[in-house]
XYZ file of C-alpha atoms in Angstrom:
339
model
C -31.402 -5.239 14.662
C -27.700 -5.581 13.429
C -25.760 -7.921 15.468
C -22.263 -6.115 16.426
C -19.152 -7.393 14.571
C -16.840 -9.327 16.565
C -13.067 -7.887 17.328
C -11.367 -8.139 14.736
C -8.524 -9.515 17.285
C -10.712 -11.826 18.935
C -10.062 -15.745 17.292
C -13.536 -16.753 15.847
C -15.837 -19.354 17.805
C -19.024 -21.460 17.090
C -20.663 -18.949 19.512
C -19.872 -16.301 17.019
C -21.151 -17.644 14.155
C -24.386 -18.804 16.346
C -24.856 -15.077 17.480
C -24.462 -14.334 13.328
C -26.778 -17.061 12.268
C -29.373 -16.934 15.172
C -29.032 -20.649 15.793
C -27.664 -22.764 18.835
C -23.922 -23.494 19.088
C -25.009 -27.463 18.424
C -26.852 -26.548 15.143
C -23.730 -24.223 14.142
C -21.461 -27.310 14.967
C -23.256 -29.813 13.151
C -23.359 -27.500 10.088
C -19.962 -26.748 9.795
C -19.074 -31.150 10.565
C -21.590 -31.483 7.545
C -23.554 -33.921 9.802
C -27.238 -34.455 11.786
C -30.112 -33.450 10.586
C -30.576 -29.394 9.801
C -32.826 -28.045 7.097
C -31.455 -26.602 3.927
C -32.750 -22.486 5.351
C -30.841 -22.677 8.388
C -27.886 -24.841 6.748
C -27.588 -22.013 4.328
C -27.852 -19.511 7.339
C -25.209 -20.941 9.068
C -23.081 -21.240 6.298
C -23.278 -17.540 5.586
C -22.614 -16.204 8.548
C -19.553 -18.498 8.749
C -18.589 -17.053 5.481
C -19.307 -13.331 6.190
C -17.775 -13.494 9.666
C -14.455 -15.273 8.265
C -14.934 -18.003 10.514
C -12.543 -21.040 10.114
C -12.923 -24.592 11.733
C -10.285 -25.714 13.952
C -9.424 -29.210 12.987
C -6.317 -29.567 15.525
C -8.362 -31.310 18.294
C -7.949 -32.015 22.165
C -4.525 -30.290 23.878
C -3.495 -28.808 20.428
C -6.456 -26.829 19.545
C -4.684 -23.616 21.445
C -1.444 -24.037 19.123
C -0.402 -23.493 15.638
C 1.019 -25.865 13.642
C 4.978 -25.788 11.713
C 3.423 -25.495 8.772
C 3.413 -22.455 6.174
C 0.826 -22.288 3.423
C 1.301 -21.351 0.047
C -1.582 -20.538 -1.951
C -0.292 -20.166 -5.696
C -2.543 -20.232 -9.119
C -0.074 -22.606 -11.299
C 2.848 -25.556 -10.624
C 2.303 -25.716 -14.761
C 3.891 -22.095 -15.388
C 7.595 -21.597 -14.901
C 7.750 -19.153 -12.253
C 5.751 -20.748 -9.686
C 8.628 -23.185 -8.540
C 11.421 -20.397 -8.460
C 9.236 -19.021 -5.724
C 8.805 -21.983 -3.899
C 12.753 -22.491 -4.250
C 13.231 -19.401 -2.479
C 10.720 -20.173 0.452
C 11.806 -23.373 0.891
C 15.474 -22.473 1.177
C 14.707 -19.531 3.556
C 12.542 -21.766 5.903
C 15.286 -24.325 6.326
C 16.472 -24.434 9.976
C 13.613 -22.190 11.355
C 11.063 -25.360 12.278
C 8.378 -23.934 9.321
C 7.634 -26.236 6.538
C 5.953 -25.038 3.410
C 2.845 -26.825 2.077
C 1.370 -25.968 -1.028
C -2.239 -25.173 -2.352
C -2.747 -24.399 -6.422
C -5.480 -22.645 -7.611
C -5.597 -22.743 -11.465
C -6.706 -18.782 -11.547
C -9.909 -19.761 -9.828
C -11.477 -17.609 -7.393
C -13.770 -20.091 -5.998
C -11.109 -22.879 -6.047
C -8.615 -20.390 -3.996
C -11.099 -19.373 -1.399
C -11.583 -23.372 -1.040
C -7.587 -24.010 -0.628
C -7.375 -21.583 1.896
C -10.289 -22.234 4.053
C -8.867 -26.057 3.981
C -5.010 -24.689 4.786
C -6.418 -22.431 7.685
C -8.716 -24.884 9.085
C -5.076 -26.550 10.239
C -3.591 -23.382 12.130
C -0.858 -22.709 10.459
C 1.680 -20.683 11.770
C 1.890 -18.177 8.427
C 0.272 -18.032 4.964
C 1.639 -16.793 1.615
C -0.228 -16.318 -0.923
C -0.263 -14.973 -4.628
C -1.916 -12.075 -5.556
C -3.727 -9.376 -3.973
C -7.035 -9.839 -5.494
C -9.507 -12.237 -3.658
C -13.187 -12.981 -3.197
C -14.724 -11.923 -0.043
C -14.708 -14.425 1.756
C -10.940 -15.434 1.176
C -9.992 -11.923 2.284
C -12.378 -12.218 5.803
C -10.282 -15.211 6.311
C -7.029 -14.162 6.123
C -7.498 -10.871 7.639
C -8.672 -12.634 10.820
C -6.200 -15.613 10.354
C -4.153 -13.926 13.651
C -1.078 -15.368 11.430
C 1.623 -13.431 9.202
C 0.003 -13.512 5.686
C 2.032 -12.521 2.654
C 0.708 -11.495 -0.523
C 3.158 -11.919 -2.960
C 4.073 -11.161 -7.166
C 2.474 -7.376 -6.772
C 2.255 -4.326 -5.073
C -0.119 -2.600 -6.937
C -3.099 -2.334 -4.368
C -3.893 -3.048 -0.790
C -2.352 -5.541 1.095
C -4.456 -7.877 3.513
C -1.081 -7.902 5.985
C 2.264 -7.872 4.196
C 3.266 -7.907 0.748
C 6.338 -8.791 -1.846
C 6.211 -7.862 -5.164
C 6.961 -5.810 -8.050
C 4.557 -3.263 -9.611
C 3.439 -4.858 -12.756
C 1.526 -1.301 -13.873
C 5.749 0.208 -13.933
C 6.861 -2.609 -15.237
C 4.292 -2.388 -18.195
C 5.300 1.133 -18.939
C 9.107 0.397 -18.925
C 8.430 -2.243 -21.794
C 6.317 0.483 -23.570
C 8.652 2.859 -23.303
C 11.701 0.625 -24.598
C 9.619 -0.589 -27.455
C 8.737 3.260 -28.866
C 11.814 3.976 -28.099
C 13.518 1.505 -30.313
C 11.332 2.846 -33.118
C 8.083 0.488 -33.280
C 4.741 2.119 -34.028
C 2.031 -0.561 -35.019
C 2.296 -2.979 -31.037
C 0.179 -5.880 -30.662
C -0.810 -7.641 -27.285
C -1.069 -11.166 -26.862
C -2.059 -13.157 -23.130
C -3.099 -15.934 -21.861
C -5.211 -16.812 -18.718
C -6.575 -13.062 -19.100
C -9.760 -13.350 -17.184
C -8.147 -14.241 -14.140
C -4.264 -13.078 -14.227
C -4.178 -9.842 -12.283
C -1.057 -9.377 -12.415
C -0.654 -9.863 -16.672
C -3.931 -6.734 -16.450
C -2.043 -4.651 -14.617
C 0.618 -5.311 -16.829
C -1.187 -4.251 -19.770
C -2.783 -1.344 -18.722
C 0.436 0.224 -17.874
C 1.509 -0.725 -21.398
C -1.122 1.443 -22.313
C -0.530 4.225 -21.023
C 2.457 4.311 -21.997
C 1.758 3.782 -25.248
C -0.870 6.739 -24.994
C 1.334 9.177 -23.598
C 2.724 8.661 -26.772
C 0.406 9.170 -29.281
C -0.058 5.502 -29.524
C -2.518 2.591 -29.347
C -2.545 -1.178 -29.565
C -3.476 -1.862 -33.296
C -4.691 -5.539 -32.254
C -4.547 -8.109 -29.281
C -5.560 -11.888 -28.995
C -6.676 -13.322 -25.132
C -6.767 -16.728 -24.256
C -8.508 -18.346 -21.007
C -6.165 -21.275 -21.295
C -2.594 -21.882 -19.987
C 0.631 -21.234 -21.640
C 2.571 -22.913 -24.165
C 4.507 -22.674 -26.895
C 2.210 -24.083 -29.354
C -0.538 -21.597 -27.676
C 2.481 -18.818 -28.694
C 2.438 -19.762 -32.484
C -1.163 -20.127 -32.961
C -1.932 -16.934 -31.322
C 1.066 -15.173 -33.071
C -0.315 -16.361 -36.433
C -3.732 -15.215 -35.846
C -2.666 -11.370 -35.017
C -0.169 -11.379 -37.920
C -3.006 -13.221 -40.380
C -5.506 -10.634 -39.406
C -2.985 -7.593 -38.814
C -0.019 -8.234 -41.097
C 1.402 -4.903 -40.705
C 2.200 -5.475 -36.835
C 5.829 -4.205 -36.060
C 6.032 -5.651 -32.147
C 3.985 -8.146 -30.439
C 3.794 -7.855 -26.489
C 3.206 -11.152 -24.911
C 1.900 -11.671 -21.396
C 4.717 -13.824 -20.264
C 8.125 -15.857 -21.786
C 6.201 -19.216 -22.939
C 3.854 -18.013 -25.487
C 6.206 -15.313 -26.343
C 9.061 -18.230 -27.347
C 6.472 -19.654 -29.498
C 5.623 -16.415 -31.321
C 9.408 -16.290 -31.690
C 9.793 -19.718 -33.123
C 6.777 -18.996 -35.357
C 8.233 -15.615 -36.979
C 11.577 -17.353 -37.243
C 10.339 -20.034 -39.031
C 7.594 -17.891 -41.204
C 11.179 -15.879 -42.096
C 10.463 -13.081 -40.750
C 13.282 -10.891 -39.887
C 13.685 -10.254 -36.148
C 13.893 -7.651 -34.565
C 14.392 -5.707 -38.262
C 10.801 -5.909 -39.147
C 9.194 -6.758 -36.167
C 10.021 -7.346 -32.643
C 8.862 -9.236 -29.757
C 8.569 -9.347 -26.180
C 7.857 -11.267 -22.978
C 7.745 -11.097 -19.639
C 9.532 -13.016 -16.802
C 12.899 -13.737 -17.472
C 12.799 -17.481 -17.431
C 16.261 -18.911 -17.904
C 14.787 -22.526 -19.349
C 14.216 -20.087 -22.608
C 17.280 -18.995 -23.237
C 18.603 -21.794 -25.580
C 15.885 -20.484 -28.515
C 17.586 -19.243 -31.694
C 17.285 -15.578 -30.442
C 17.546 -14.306 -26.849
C 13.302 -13.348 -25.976
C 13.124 -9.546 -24.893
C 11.377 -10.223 -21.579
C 11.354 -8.486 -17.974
C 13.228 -10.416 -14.796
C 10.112 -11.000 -12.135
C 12.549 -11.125 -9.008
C 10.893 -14.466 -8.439
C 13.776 -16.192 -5.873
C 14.308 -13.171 -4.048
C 10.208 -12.718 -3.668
C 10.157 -16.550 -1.741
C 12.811 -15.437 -0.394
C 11.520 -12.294 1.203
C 8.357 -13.418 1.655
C 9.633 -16.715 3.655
C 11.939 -14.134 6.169
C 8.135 -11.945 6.770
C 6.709 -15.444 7.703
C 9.957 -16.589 10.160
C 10.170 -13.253 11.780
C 6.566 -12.361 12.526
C 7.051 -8.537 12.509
C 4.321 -6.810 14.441
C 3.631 -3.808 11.792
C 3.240 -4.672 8.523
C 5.871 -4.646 5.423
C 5.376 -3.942 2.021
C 8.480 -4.842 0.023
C 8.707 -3.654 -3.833
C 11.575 -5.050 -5.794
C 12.141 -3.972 -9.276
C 12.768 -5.933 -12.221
C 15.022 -5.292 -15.201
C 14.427 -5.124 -18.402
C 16.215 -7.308 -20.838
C 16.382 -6.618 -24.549
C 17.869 -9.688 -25.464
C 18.072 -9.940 -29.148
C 14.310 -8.944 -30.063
C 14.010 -5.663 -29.650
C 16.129 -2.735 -32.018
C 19.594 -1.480 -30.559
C 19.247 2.095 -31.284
C-alpha cells in the first residue's frame, strides 16, 4: 500500500520519515545522527525516504528549534569564475541593514556536491536561500520546495522555477549573438566552452546560437568542449586546436569572456587580423578584460542587478512568486565587423 504524501505545507518531522521508511522514530533519529547500531537495509531505508520526502534535520536545538536563523544561503557553482563575486556584491549590499547575512556554499558544477551544500545550509533554518541555476537533482529540488523559506533561483529563466527566479534567458541571448555575427557577414562559426557537462546556462546558450544560425542556412563548422574551468591559457589552447584542425574558421563563439581573451591573445599574436578575417566573441561582459589589446565582443550578464534583485525577493518575502527577466546587451567591442 502507498503511504500518502505529506502536505506539502506541513514542516517535515522524524515521524514522517518513520511513516516513509516503516521504522520507529528512534531508529529514524539515530540514522539521520549517524549513530547506534542499525543495519545497513534499514540505514539505507531510512535514508531514502529522508531523501524522497525532502526531509531536512534541524540542527538549531532546544528554544530555537521553532525559529529561523539571519542567515541567507547562497548556493553558487564557482568563486574561481569572474561573475560569481559581482553577484555576491549585489546581495551583500542589498542585505545591509535588513538583519540577513549571506553565507556562501560553492559547488564546482557538481550535482552531487550541490545537493550536499544545501542539505548542510538548510539543516540550519535559514531564513531564505539563493541559489544558481534552475537545474537540480531530485533530491535538491524536494528540499527546497519544502524549505517553507523564499528560495531564489538565479542567472536564468529559461525553465521552471522551484519558487522565484532572476535571470536572463540565455536561449535569447544566444540568438542575439547569432544574429549579430551573420549579420556582420561571417559564414564558417566555431563554438568553443568550457565546463560543458555541467554549465546549463553556457547549453542553453548554445542551442539558441543554433538556431539561429539554422534559421539561417547555417551550421557550426567545428566546436571544442572542455570539462575543466576557465582560463586564458585554456582560451589559446582550445583556440589553436579549432583553427589547427579548421583553418578556414571566420568567428569563434566562446562560452564566456576568459577563454574568449585567450583566443584573442592567441589570434593576435598568431597575426591574425581581427575582426577582418575572423572574429570573436564572449559572453559576460567582465570589466577586468577590458585592458586586452582589442575590446572582446561579449554579452553584459546583468550580474549586480541579479544579487541585487534576488537579495530584495529574499528581504521582502512576497507571498506569490516572482520571476524577474532582465536583458543583457550586446557589446561588439572591437571583434566583431562594423557593417
Amino acid at each position: 500500500m502507498t503511504k500518502p504524501t505529506p502536505d506539502p505545507r506541513h514542516t517535515l518531522t522524524l515521524r514522517d520519515v518513520s511513516e516513509a521508511s516503516g521504522v520507529s522514530e528512534m531508529t529514524v533519529s539515530r540514522v539521520l545522527r549517524n549513530r547506534g547500531d542499525v543495519s545497513a537495509p534499514t540505514r539505507e531505508k531510512v535514508l531514502e525516504a529522508a531523501r524522497t520526502l525532502g526531509y531536512v534535520p534541524n540542527k538549531i536545538a532546544g528554544a530555537l528549534a521553532s525559529q529561523r536563523v539571519n542567515l541567507v544561503g547562497v548556493v553558487i557553482p564557482s568563486l574561481s569564475n569572474m561573475v560569481f563575486p559581482e553577484v555576491m556584491t549585489g546581495i551583500s549590499e542589498t542585505l545591509v541593514g535588513t538583519g540577513l547575512q549571506p553565507v556562501v556554499g560553492v559547488t564546482n558544477y557538481l550535482p552531487d556536491r550541490e545537493e550536499s551544500v544545501i542539505y548542510e545550509m538548510l539543516s540550519w533554518r535559514p531564513s531564505g536561500m539563493i541559489i544558481a541555476g534552475l537545474e537540480h537533482s531530485a533530491a535538491s529540488r524536494a528540499m527546497l520546495a519544502r524549505a517553507g523559506i523564499p528560495i531564489v533561483e538565479i542567472m536564468d529563466i529559461d525553465g521552471t522555477p522551484i519558487n522565484h527566479a532572476v535571470g536572463i534567458s540565455h536561449r535569447r541571448a544566444g540568438r542575439q549573438m547569432a544574429e549579430a555575427i551573420v549579420a556582420a557577414g561571417y559564414r564558417k562559426i566555431a563554438f568553443l566552452g568550457t565546463q560543458m557537462p555541467n554549465d546549463f546556462r553556457a547549453k542553453k546558450r548554445l542551442e539558441g546560437f543554433e538556431e539561429a544560425l539554422a534559421k539561417a542556412g547555417l551550421s557550426l563548422v567545428d566546436r571544442e568542449f572542455y570539462s575543466g574551468g576557465s582560463a586564458l591559457l585554456k582560451g589559446r589552447e582550445m583556440t589553436a586546436a579549432v583553427l589547427n584542425r579548421t583553418p578556414d574558421v571566420d568567428f569563434l563563439y566562446f562560452s564566456n569572456d576568459m577563454i574568449g581573451a585567450g583566443g584573442l591573445l592567441y589570434c593576435l599574436a598568431q597575426g591574425f587580423d581581427v575582426p577582418g578575417s575572423i572574429g570573436l566573441a564572449g559572453f559576460n561582459g567582465v570589466e577586468l578584460l577590458d585592458g586586452l589589446p582589442r575590446k572582446l565582443a561579449t554579452m553584459d550578464a546583468c550580474r549586480l542587478k541579479i544579487g541585487r534583485k534576488a537579495a530584495e525577493i529574499i528581504a521582502s518575502a512576497p507571498s506569490s512568486p516572482q520571476v524577474e527577466e532582465l536583458f543583457p546587451t550586446l557589446e561588439p567591442g572591437d571583434t566583431i565587423r562594423r557593417s
